[in-house]
Amino acid sequence: MNRRSFLLAGAAMLSPLRPAAAQQPGHSMHGMSGMDMGGGHVPAAIPALPEGAFLPDLPRLANRSQQAGVFEAELTAAPASASFVPGLATPILAYNGIAPGPVIEVFEGDRVSITFRNRLPDQESTIHWHGLPVPADQDGNPKSPVRAGDERTYSFELPIGSAGTYWYHPHPHGKTASQVYRGLAGAFVVKATDDPIPATYGDTLLVFTDLRLAPVGTMPESTMADLMNGRVGDHVLVNGQKNPVLTVAQGELRRLRLLNATNARFLRLSLAGANITLIGSDGGLLETPVADVDELFLAPAERLEIVARFDRPGTVSLRTLAYDRGWMGPNRPDEAGMDLLTVRVTEGLASSQPSLPGRLRPIRDLGQPAVTRRFVFTETMSMSAGGMEMGFLINGAAFDMNRVDVASKAGQVELWEIANQADMDHPFHLHGTQFQIVERESEGRVTKPAFRALKDTVNVRRGETVRILLRQDLPGPRMYHCHILEHEDLGMMGLVNVEA
Ligand code: C2O
Ligand code: CU
Ligand code: CU
């Protein structure tokens, strides 16, 4: 066994699982385990979804512009109907009628202009361009909601060097989670003008979403358990299908982009029987490929790019592995052993392909930080007249969009220390820029990443501290938050104002 175990989230997985952090006196969360948290969607009633269809290629958003270097399109968010189970209609929310939404595919250097029409009944929304370096007033953050019935155009230019796998989703404060699990999310791929990955590898996008269906085919409202843990569905879909089939030739090299677009599901995946090379993370390609990876990890909102080779004919499954993300209360879902995608490897060697270059691109060294900031994630629980109340806090406060939590300066290199003193993992996300992980600390042990990567989301395990280095180049207000969307809605978010 000379393959190395790999986790983009870092070497934290190598340390023994940490017991839950000490409880605050009077706020026992474990006291809840005996209570009915209302998490009981009865497993026997889960409708079965058809499996084994060919992996659908997600439709691309059509470019209305004829001009070179310009991408112009429209996205309308509206109620729609989907048929996950034959004979059952499921009311969903969709961009241009489909969920996941159409894939936006542009080139770095392009000028993008997308008109968003909010046709959601009675709900504000926005489109947030997750991970992309767009101006603060085009970022679709909760400070600029689009009211029901209204529209607005988002315009931005994507700089050279921004090629990568991103996504878009709503970001209205307090409503993000329900709009996303009902179907509003899509991939945003920025292609490089000079791509070092051979074109013969193809470019296959795998968008993971999560679905829970009631026996009648509707999506049940979220329960208390969903609000606490983040909503985890009963089915994981890839490009909208349960366990679809991808066919490849024996020995063929394939480029795959993985996007975790679920509200709250941590994906620890194996593809036993395939040879995997990691080539990219949230913000695009790594400096050099990382060969012989045997495990992939995507916290909610994370992306990975890999090159996979399948040497033996037959079938190979992309399967979930157990991962303990700290579950509150009963009904912890059994997330291991699910086949998310079946790869059918046909017999007969593939025609020869160019090999992967040894160097992909340089990632700049940000240098020494001018300031260090600390962000502490905590959970609180209290009893109120309305029942139990959970608080999800950063530095002791819940989000207030009229409060500036941090004043920063454009162009300034900063070290951010994110300390998770809560009982669950919280994937940290920052708007406006890509950061680099400096180190992770858990139980006094410090681990440095094995390679440099651009990230906009990083899982911070319970009890862990992650240090990141970043620089915001564009002025304006930016959000940082936990990307378990229910936690974000409940206030685990802050605002950094970047001064010019
Ligand atoms: Cu993907 Cu502030 O979010
Ligand atoms: Cu974002
Ligand atoms: Cu969280």
XYZ file of N, CA, C and O in Angstrom, residues 45-178:
536
model
N -40.446 5.360 4.481
C -41.294 6.095 3.550
C -40.496 6.838 2.487
O -41.072 7.524 1.661
N -39.174 6.680 2.524
C -38.382 7.404 1.535
C -38.661 6.824 0.151
O -38.424 5.649 -0.090
N -39.154 7.625 -0.771
C -39.401 7.076 -2.104
C -38.078 6.673 -2.760
O -37.055 7.330 -2.564
N -38.110 5.570 -3.491
C -36.907 5.121 -4.193
C -36.749 5.940 -5.470
O -37.721 6.217 -6.166
N -35.536 6.316 -5.748
C -35.278 7.059 -6.983
C -34.675 6.120 -8.016
O -33.865 5.267 -7.657
N -35.039 6.273 -9.265
C -34.412 5.438 -10.287
C -32.921 5.728 -10.363
O -32.493 6.869 -10.182
N -32.127 4.671 -10.583
C -30.679 4.829 -10.691
C -30.198 4.283 -12.021
O -30.928 3.564 -12.699
N -28.964 4.606 -12.367
C -28.327 3.958 -13.505
C -28.520 4.617 -14.858
O -28.140 4.065 -15.881
N -29.105 5.803 -14.878
C -29.205 6.523 -16.154
C -27.813 7.035 -16.528
O -26.929 7.123 -15.670
N -27.611 7.372 -17.790
C -26.318 7.932 -18.164
C -26.134 9.288 -17.511
O -27.090 10.036 -17.375
N -24.925 9.559 -17.084
C -24.630 10.840 -16.446
C -25.022 11.962 -17.395
O -24.476 12.076 -18.489
N -25.977 12.794 -16.989
C -26.372 13.860 -17.908
C -25.324 14.967 -17.943
O -24.701 15.279 -16.939
N -25.147 15.491 -19.122
C -24.315 16.665 -19.296
C -25.241 17.829 -18.964
O -26.287 17.960 -19.578
N -24.898 18.633 -17.992
C -25.814 19.711 -17.613
C -25.888 20.752 -18.732
O -24.877 21.075 -19.345
N -27.093 21.270 -19.013
C -27.211 22.283 -20.064
C -26.386 23.522 -19.737
O -26.244 23.898 -18.573
N -25.813 24.131 -20.794
C -25.042 25.361 -20.623
C -25.970 26.556 -20.747
O -26.936 26.517 -21.510
N -25.667 27.617 -20.022
C -26.420 28.865 -20.167
C -25.987 29.516 -21.483
O -24.788 29.738 -21.703
N -26.950 29.788 -22.344
C -26.619 30.312 -23.676
C -26.145 31.758 -23.601
O -26.690 32.570 -22.864
N -25.114 32.034 -24.377
C -24.569 33.389 -24.467
C -25.326 34.163 -25.547
O -25.341 33.759 -26.696
N -25.940 35.285 -25.158
C -26.719 36.096 -26.095
C -25.840 37.026 -26.912
O -26.289 37.621 -27.869
N -24.597 37.198 -26.461
C -23.731 38.165 -27.129
C -22.977 37.521 -28.284
O -22.550 36.373 -28.201
N -22.807 38.294 -29.348
C -22.043 37.819 -30.502
C -20.601 38.300 -30.402
O -19.741 37.894 -31.180
N -20.376 39.211 -29.444
C -19.080 39.868 -29.358
C -18.056 38.959 -28.675
O -18.359 38.357 -27.645
N -16.862 38.895 -29.228
C -15.810 38.092 -28.606
C -15.503 38.651 -27.218
O -15.465 39.867 -27.024
N -15.302 37.780 -26.242
C -14.923 38.220 -24.901
C -16.069 38.765 -24.069
O -15.852 39.310 -22.991
N -17.299 38.625 -24.574
C -18.449 39.114 -23.808
C -19.434 37.965 -23.608
O -19.750 37.230 -24.547
N -19.891 37.805 -22.370
C -20.901 36.793 -22.081
C -22.114 37.503 -21.495
O -22.023 38.184 -20.481
N -23.249 37.341 -22.157
C -24.477 37.995 -21.709
C -25.602 36.976 -21.653
O -25.813 36.238 -22.616
N -26.297 36.963 -20.531
C -27.360 35.962 -20.400
C -28.365 36.389 -19.346
O -28.196 37.431 -18.696
N -29.391 35.582 -19.198
C -30.422 35.833 -18.205
C -30.620 34.605 -17.346
O -30.562 33.478 -17.841
N -30.860 34.843 -16.080
C -31.217 33.744 -15.179
C -32.482 34.152 -14.440
O -32.525 35.198 -13.786
N -33.501 33.333 -14.557
C -34.748 33.609 -13.863
C -34.959 32.552 -12.790
O -34.928 31.349 -13.077
N -35.129 33.013 -11.558
C -35.439 32.083 -10.465
C -36.949 32.037 -10.317
O -37.594 33.079 -10.170
N -37.511 30.840 -10.373
C -38.968 30.703 -10.289
C -39.333 29.303 -9.820
O -38.528 28.375 -9.938
N -40.558 29.137 -9.314
C -41.012 27.789 -8.982
C -41.104 26.950 -10.244
O -41.377 27.469 -11.330
N -40.838 25.655 -10.110
C -40.922 24.734 -11.244
C -41.298 23.368 -10.678
O -41.478 23.217 -9.462
N -41.412 22.417 -11.556
C -41.764 21.079 -11.118
C -40.726 20.095 -11.653
O -40.270 20.229 -12.782
N -40.351 19.145 -10.814
C -39.378 18.134 -11.250
C -39.976 16.761 -11.017
O -40.876 16.596 -10.194
N -39.465 15.768 -11.734
C -39.944 14.410 -11.539
C -38.761 13.532 -11.154
O -38.076 12.981 -12.002
N -38.505 13.450 -9.852
C -37.392 12.615 -9.375
C -37.808 11.148 -9.372
O -37.018 10.261 -9.629
N -39.092 10.922 -9.024
C -39.652 9.574 -9.000
C -40.747 9.566 -10.056
O -41.592 10.454 -10.047
N -40.723 8.590 -10.982
C -41.752 8.579 -12.023
C -43.146 8.617 -11.406
O -43.430 7.896 -10.450
N -43.970 9.505 -11.898
C -45.335 9.596 -11.390
C -45.505 10.561 -10.233
O -46.629 10.832 -9.818
N -44.413 11.054 -9.679
C -44.512 12.007 -8.576
C -43.964 13.359 -9.027
O -42.823 13.442 -9.489
N -44.776 14.393 -8.882
C -44.299 15.727 -9.230
C -43.766 16.390 -7.973
O -44.413 16.360 -6.928
N -42.571 16.949 -8.050
C -41.973 17.624 -6.901
C -41.856 19.110 -7.188
O -41.183 19.502 -8.138
N -42.536 19.929 -6.392
C -42.347 21.371 -6.569
C -40.930 21.756 -6.153
O -40.473 21.389 -5.072
N -40.243 22.462 -7.028
C -38.875 22.899 -6.732
C -38.756 24.389 -7.041
O -39.697 25.005 -7.543
N -37.602 24.931 -6.752
C -37.256 26.268 -7.249
C -36.147 26.042 -8.271
O -35.277 25.190 -8.065
N -36.186 26.796 -9.360
C -35.226 26.508 -10.426
C -34.750 27.790 -11.089
O -35.455 28.793 -11.116
N -33.529 27.749 -11.595
C -33.024 28.793 -12.482
C -33.342 28.359 -13.904
O -32.956 27.245 -14.314
N -34.017 29.180 -14.630
C -34.406 28.874 -16.012
C -35.054 27.503 -16.133
O -34.827 26.772 -17.093
N -35.820 27.134 -15.117
C -36.628 25.920 -15.176
C -35.944 24.637 -14.774
O -36.582 23.589 -14.729
N -34.620 24.686 -14.500
C -33.944 23.426 -14.184
C -33.126 23.516 -12.893
O -32.661 24.580 -12.501
N -32.971 22.384 -12.254
C -32.135 22.270 -11.057
C -31.289 21.002 -11.169
O -31.857 19.955 -11.444
N -29.968 21.065 -10.985
C -29.184 22.283 -10.820
C -29.376 23.243 -11.996
O -29.774 22.824 -13.083
N -29.093 24.507 -11.757
C -29.239 25.521 -12.791
C -28.287 25.290 -13.951
O -27.361 24.483 -13.855
N -28.500 25.983 -15.057
C -27.613 25.826 -16.204
C -26.161 26.163 -15.839
O -25.915 27.027 -15.008
N -25.243 25.446 -16.463
C -23.822 25.693 -16.210
C -23.409 26.969 -16.933
O -23.683 27.129 -18.124
N -22.771 27.849 -16.207
C -22.230 29.047 -16.842
C -20.783 28.725 -17.179
O -19.998 28.340 -16.304
N -20.457 28.830 -18.470
C -19.106 28.507 -18.895
C -18.550 29.696 -19.657
O -19.083 30.072 -20.701
N -17.509 30.294 -19.122
C -16.908 31.473 -19.752
C -15.390 31.290 -19.749
O -14.879 30.319 -19.191
N -14.702 32.225 -20.373
C -13.237 32.202 -20.373
C -12.706 33.314 -19.485
O -13.326 34.361 -19.355
N -11.540 33.060 -18.883
C -10.920 34.141 -18.112
C -10.679 35.301 -19.070
O -10.402 35.097 -20.248
N -10.835 36.518 -18.558
C -10.737 37.696 -19.411
C -12.097 38.159 -19.927
O -12.232 39.296 -20.367
N -13.107 37.292 -19.864
C -14.437 37.668 -20.383
C -15.101 38.739 -19.523
O -14.908 38.794 -18.312
N -15.919 39.567 -20.204
C -16.828 40.471 -19.502
C -18.170 39.764 -19.418
O -18.722 39.331 -20.420
N -18.667 39.622 -18.193
C -19.893 38.856 -17.963
C -20.989 39.806 -17.507
O -20.751 40.688 -16.682
N -22.166 39.623 -18.075
C -23.292 40.446 -17.681
C -24.523 39.535 -17.645
O -24.933 38.992 -18.673
N -25.045 39.322 -16.447
C -26.165 38.386 -16.295
C -27.329 39.092 -15.612
O -27.192 39.652 -14.525
N -28.457 39.080 -16.301
C -29.658 39.696 -15.740
C -30.424 38.645 -14.956
O -30.747 37.578 -15.474
N -30.651 38.981 -13.707
C -31.357 38.077 -12.799
C -32.786 38.559 -12.614
O -33.011 39.717 -12.256
N -33.728 37.684 -12.885
C -35.141 37.996 -12.628
C -35.606 37.150 -11.449
O -35.513 35.924 -11.500
N -36.099 37.839 -10.445
C -36.608 37.132 -9.282
C -38.102 36.900 -9.442
O -38.896 37.805 -9.241
N -38.483 35.693 -9.809
C -39.899 35.340 -9.940
C -40.321 34.368 -8.828
O -41.227 33.566 -8.993
N -39.617 34.452 -7.694
C -40.016 33.643 -6.545
C -41.174 34.362 -5.872
O -41.094 35.564 -5.641
N -42.238 33.651 -5.553
C -43.354 34.335 -4.919
C -42.956 34.840 -3.524
O -42.511 34.043 -2.698
N -43.083 36.117 -3.307
C -42.910 36.714 -1.970
C -41.554 36.524 -1.329
O -41.442 36.587 -0.123
N -40.512 36.241 -2.090
C -39.217 36.078 -1.427
C -38.138 36.877 -2.112
O -37.989 36.823 -3.324
N -37.382 37.582 -1.284
C -36.186 38.233 -1.810
C -35.190 37.173 -2.232
O -35.203 36.060 -1.712
N -34.313 37.532 -3.145
C -33.225 36.635 -3.479
C -32.059 37.462 -4.017
O -32.146 38.703 -4.110
N -30.976 36.786 -4.339
C -29.818 37.417 -4.985
C -29.155 36.286 -5.762
O -29.508 35.131 -5.580
N -28.204 36.638 -6.611
C -27.297 35.581 -7.091
C -25.905 35.953 -6.625
O -25.383 37.028 -6.935
N -25.335 35.040 -5.861
C -23.968 35.211 -5.381
C -23.050 34.347 -6.247
O -23.370 33.199 -6.545
N -21.917 34.925 -6.648
C -20.971 34.231 -7.535
C -19.866 33.677 -6.650
O -18.815 34.296 -6.473
N -20.138 32.511 -6.097
C -19.280 31.939 -5.064
C -17.848 31.699 -5.552
O -17.621 30.894 -6.451
N -16.921 32.411 -4.912
C -15.499 32.192 -5.191
C -14.912 33.116 -6.239
O -13.693 33.225 -6.349
N -15.776 33.762 -7.017
C -15.254 34.589 -8.106
C -14.842 35.978 -7.609
O -15.491 36.552 -6.739
N -13.760 36.513 -8.198
C -13.277 37.828 -7.752
C -14.075 38.955 -8.411
O -13.564 39.650 -9.272
N -15.322 39.119 -7.998
C -16.174 40.150 -8.605
C -16.289 41.339 -7.646
O -16.121 41.172 -6.445
N -16.553 42.549 -8.175
C -16.690 43.712 -7.286
C -17.749 43.479 -6.211
O -18.727 42.754 -6.445
N -17.565 44.094 -5.045
C -18.450 43.844 -3.903
C -19.916 44.142 -4.231
O -20.812 43.431 -3.792
N -20.161 45.176 -5.046
C -21.561 45.502 -5.334
C -22.182 44.619 -6.416
O -23.348 44.764 -6.765
N -21.377 43.708 -6.975
C -21.903 42.742 -7.961
C -21.936 41.332 -7.381
O -22.183 40.363 -8.099
N -21.651 41.217 -6.096
C -21.410 39.910 -5.484
C -22.688 39.211 -5.022
O -22.655 38.080 -4.553
N -23.823 39.893 -5.148
C -25.091 39.273 -4.743
C -25.142 38.933 -3.272
O -25.741 37.939 -2.868
N -24.494 39.750 -2.457
C -24.494 39.431 -1.030
C -25.791 39.927 -0.376
O -26.574 40.622 -1.015
N -26.031 39.560 0.884
C -27.330 39.864 1.496
C -27.624 41.365 1.632
O -28.771 41.740 1.879
N -26.619 42.218 1.431
C -26.879 43.660 1.523
C -27.611 44.188 0.285
O -28.135 45.296 0.314
N -27.564 43.447 -0.816
C -28.269 43.928 -2.002
C -29.300 42.917 -2.505
O -29.112 42.289 -3.541
N -30.394 42.766 -1.758
C -31.420 41.804 -2.163
C -32.214 42.293 -3.377
O -32.352 43.492 -3.594
N -32.696 41.361 -4.152
C -33.591 41.660 -5.275
C -34.979 41.194 -4.843
O -35.177 40.010 -4.554
N -35.913 42.139 -4.774
C -37.243 41.793 -4.272
C -38.006 40.914 -5.261
O -37.734 40.927 -6.463
N -38.980 40.194 -4.750
C -39.829 39.352 -5.604
C -40.419 40.217 -6.709
O -40.906 41.315 -6.450
N -40.315 39.746 -7.941
C -40.859 40.495 -9.074
C -39.852 41.436 -9.713
O -40.041 41.869 -10.845
N -38.775 41.747 -8.999
C -37.768 42.684 -9.531
C -36.684 41.946 -10.318
O -36.617 40.729 -10.335
N -35.824 42.736 -10.927
C -34.659 42.163 -11.598
C -33.475 43.099 -11.461
O -33.636 44.272 -11.122
N -32.304 42.564 -11.687
C -31.098 43.387 -11.731
C -30.054 42.691 -12.581
O -30.123 41.488 -12.803
N -29.107 43.477 -13.069
C -28.045 42.898 -13.885
C -26.748 42.914 -13.088
O -26.385 43.929 -12.496
N -26.089 41.786 -13.055
C -24.770 41.677 -12.440
C -23.731 41.750 -13.555
O -23.835 41.023 -14.543
N -22.734 42.617 -13.393
C -21.681 42.734 -14.401
C -20.313 42.661 -13.739
O -20.090 43.294 -12.702
N -19.442 41.912 -14.344
C -18.071 41.825 -13.844
C -17.160 41.288 -14.930
O -17.613 40.684 -15.907
N -15.869 41.540 -14.738
C -14.888 41.036 -15.672
C -14.035 40.019 -14.925
O -13.628 40.266 -13.788
N -13.774 38.886 -15.561
C -13.020 37.841 -14.861
C -11.559 37.908 -15.265
O -11.218 37.689 -16.426
N -10.693 38.223 -14.314
C -9.290 38.444 -14.661
C -8.586 37.166 -15.131
O -8.991 36.053 -14.788
N -7.519 37.357 -15.898
C -6.654 36.242 -16.272
C -6.104 35.650 -14.976
O -5.749 36.379 -14.043
N -6.088 34.335 -14.918
C -5.637 33.682 -13.681
C -6.801 33.210 -12.829
O -6.605 32.527 -11.829
N -8.048 33.570 -13.224
C -9.194 33.175 -12.398
C -9.846 31.878 -12.876
O -10.884 31.484 -12.347
N -9.248 31.204 -13.858
C -9.839 29.951 -14.341
C -10.027 28.979 -13.188
O -9.136 28.818 -12.351
N -11.179 28.331 -13.153
C -11.446 27.390 -12.073
C -12.906 26.992 -12.049
O -13.685 27.384 -12.912
N -13.243 26.219 -11.033
C -14.613 25.710 -10.890
C -15.290 26.457 -9.745
O -14.863 26.341 -8.596
N -16.298 27.211 -10.062
C -16.993 28.018 -9.060
C -18.466 27.640 -9.096
O -18.846 26.685 -9.759
N -19.293 28.434 -8.401
C -20.737 28.182 -8.516
C -21.534 29.421 -8.179
O -20.962 30.430 -7.757
N -22.802 29.346 -8.429
C -23.675 30.472 -8.098
C -24.879 29.970 -7.321
O -25.340 28.852 -7.530
N -25.347 30.807 -6.407
C -26.502 30.425 -5.582
C -27.072 31.676 -4.933
O -26.407 32.710 -4.885
N -28.303 31.615 -4.424
C -28.906 32.776 -3.768
C -28.207 33.077 -2.440
O -27.571 32.193 -1.862
N -28.356 34.307 -1.973
C -27.723 34.704 -0.700
C -28.566 35.731 0.061
O -28.021 36.638 0.678
N -29.901 35.606 0.037
C -30.704 36.561 0.798
C -30.652 36.171 2.274
O -30.701 34.978 2.590
N -30.508 37.142 3.149
C -30.289 36.747 4.530
C -31.495 36.036 5.134
O -32.614 36.511 5.069
N -31.226 34.862 5.699
C -32.263 34.081 6.360
C -33.004 33.130 5.439
O -33.732 32.259 5.902
N -32.798 33.259 4.125
C -33.555 32.424 3.184
C -32.649 31.593 2.281
O -33.122 30.871 1.406
N -31.357 31.729 2.464
C -30.424 31.051 1.564
C -30.613 29.531 1.594
O -30.744 28.894 0.546
N -30.674 28.965 2.790
C -30.742 27.500 2.900
C -31.947 26.940 2.160
O -31.823 26.006 1.372
N -33.125 27.514 2.384
C -34.318 26.917 1.773
C -34.336 27.135 0.269
O -34.796 26.283 -0.488
